[in-house]
Steps between C-alpha positions, in 0.01 A plus 500: 500500500822449305418131441144586390626761252748249358226239443275760333785616274588142394131421431467811287810409296376144439158629395659747258731233357221248435278774360768607250574140403132425440448813294809429293385147425152618404647761270722240338206267447289784359777605270556143388132432435446824312813469289431433134837587354788287386856555384481485123700588190379836368679490165759297310756551225701248300878455497617546138878457531760373750879550485733446796229560760388816324209535263190670370131459583189644341161589648216526248234756588164360393150626548403500870851393603669635813692771310225600256384862527818595691743769389869437430593673826259282700631183339863585569413607854330167575785294357771712664337479843584131531775418254561142626223300331403133553600255226245227419503170313187395307247347517462492880654844556774353721725777631863406425693825539497873435558755224680822594372783279772730369330673207136571402380594152132561415395433140210697350261414218161581351195375692208609286564868434708550814870446567544295817759277672480151346797323661781541754854376446705426811873428510675365805669208673377164633557325830396143578335394826703294745494132412392559139735414209625798297397327175135578583559861394395497135288669237126455559502557876267763642562801719226661701386682811293397800207683650197451722179453302149381571503129421127429533177687544179309552269584209214543748673816620425655162123468546468823700304768316775757550760281328588655163666311219832682516558358851509139389854368517636369171648178638408261780623162620209265559504354854408144397727415208749785543477599131554857390188653344468817291210742491277521194312819577192667357557798275836551338837636605669815367826642636469296817140605571191283461239695304124440465522265795122454509503353150606139466438489126692242301508427125529125437573285196592615149317663210683385187408132455126414524581134445693474827333429834666808657313736264321791671252671259521826699878502516553788254227725645507449876234663715368451851246242390764277338782530753548261790526654847761329718565583863851512646672173587843354572649231276800272554810663354626157389328177401460237773818290503561128547645569844197702609257240366698226677451681832125490441518127427694429820264703720178359354598145405391563141638266233770651276457536123566167322799637306690551829715188527465325837290793616784752462517797265774485230847540651640851477162649407377619839462855368343400168125561477285201588313373195274218376248572775127445467264787575379322813859471626555871436174570681607292802834683515325839489273405792800382703682825428195712589494658154303475176561393142471819291225550246628521143443878494681550829786294357500696173497840670790395725690390188444795263352794693168676446536507121370855479526857618218743562470874529240752608340701217364855517142376550629297800454169319781247466672394181657154493797425277620146429873452577552125549823303499542141388759390757569601860804697383349661185389418147831372362578138587838430664602135546737603782202624703251224426569125528320366192596268217693788344733527801638152438501391865288188429380496859407706802752732661524637854255782567800702625683464168245710318630859474313782671503681165223262396272585792142618453393863560424401862823308563385139448767279340463199271154577361626405156606142431674261742180323609136571425283609794147405606233767545162461668297620198283270287609466138216679320491756214540868587182714505380572146736251337371190321798304364436254217685213665660403824407305810346707779322424824468593865648160591834618354741752656705765323879458501733797440863590438633245251790269587854395409356259242264757345560778248532872557144541367365266767689698766335835424325650801156476337541145361254243639534125541282263700516191718252253639484208256386244601444694824664746741605216728719323245619750238862581592570808297641797693664661801374797699547829679245632749334824609373668814216746450462834680200729512504845343 
């Protein structure tokens, strides 16, 4: 009996052990397959001064940034909780050391009619990572903080009828090309909330120069009949770079642009936007990436916002008020924010060199100058507009955004150019950024 009991006991233990091991493995696999988060940098600030391993850094608080809509106490609490912050080197965000926070000062300013935090000044000391030279610690480095964030959500998940607009995440990383994309939502945003989410109305063009092809006759008196309705979509935060386009070439065996010497993009310009592409090449890249070339109105909305506000009147009708802006960052041109002829660069610059201060209302960067960008729209007059001159036709495609060789006027968000002569297969005129559409 003793031997029988021993055998039963051993069998039971083995069964329990294998059962636990199997369950644990299944749980790990389930957790791994369901995981859609990634370690990412939540916010960054720039090092302004360095002196004997001590220095000062500044965090700007922009619209929709990590610290926006937080009180001074919340901000100081967050920064005090983990005072040893990673130190990064641009443009690849390489971590090279740490910044030990010793003092926190929150600066306030006017935001509209309200007084809110606009920047944070941090003072502290630097330490360099093992194996890194101390000379790397310099002005221009970034400090930041890590966190776990959703790195991708399949747009098909947004098709459910119970999905409301406020639940769409503002940033995704596309699974094919790995590019960060920002949300261009329906409605408009106020104090962190998306209002009138069922209205995708958008005011396009300009209303001051009837002789220009961007003239919209209804621009000054917008109403429902003259406004374009645009559903939510994601757009690349940055233009497609030489490095990203080169990956497409390698994977598909496509021939490189003829200005690439020996089939290689210009040395040192891997993060510059790819340019001198034909529309058909841009189209092939978009199909490979599983995305789309934006229409000109999708592009324009992403660059300048809705262009209007609307409010409910006493009779429950809506009043629309035109409030457009000429550039992604406002109505006043700034050569430091827009790589045009006025900036004096005489060529393209890295997409990561463009300051975030020049971003569009939705967070897209570089939608002014650098390189022009293809859209999928035919180059035809706007409804109700009959210009006296100009070449139009459905065989041509609209190009937007201006370029380093163009003027500040050509880089306005509503400015239109075209490509396709002699045809869309041979006219090398622009670069690109792509979109992914989602259903409302």
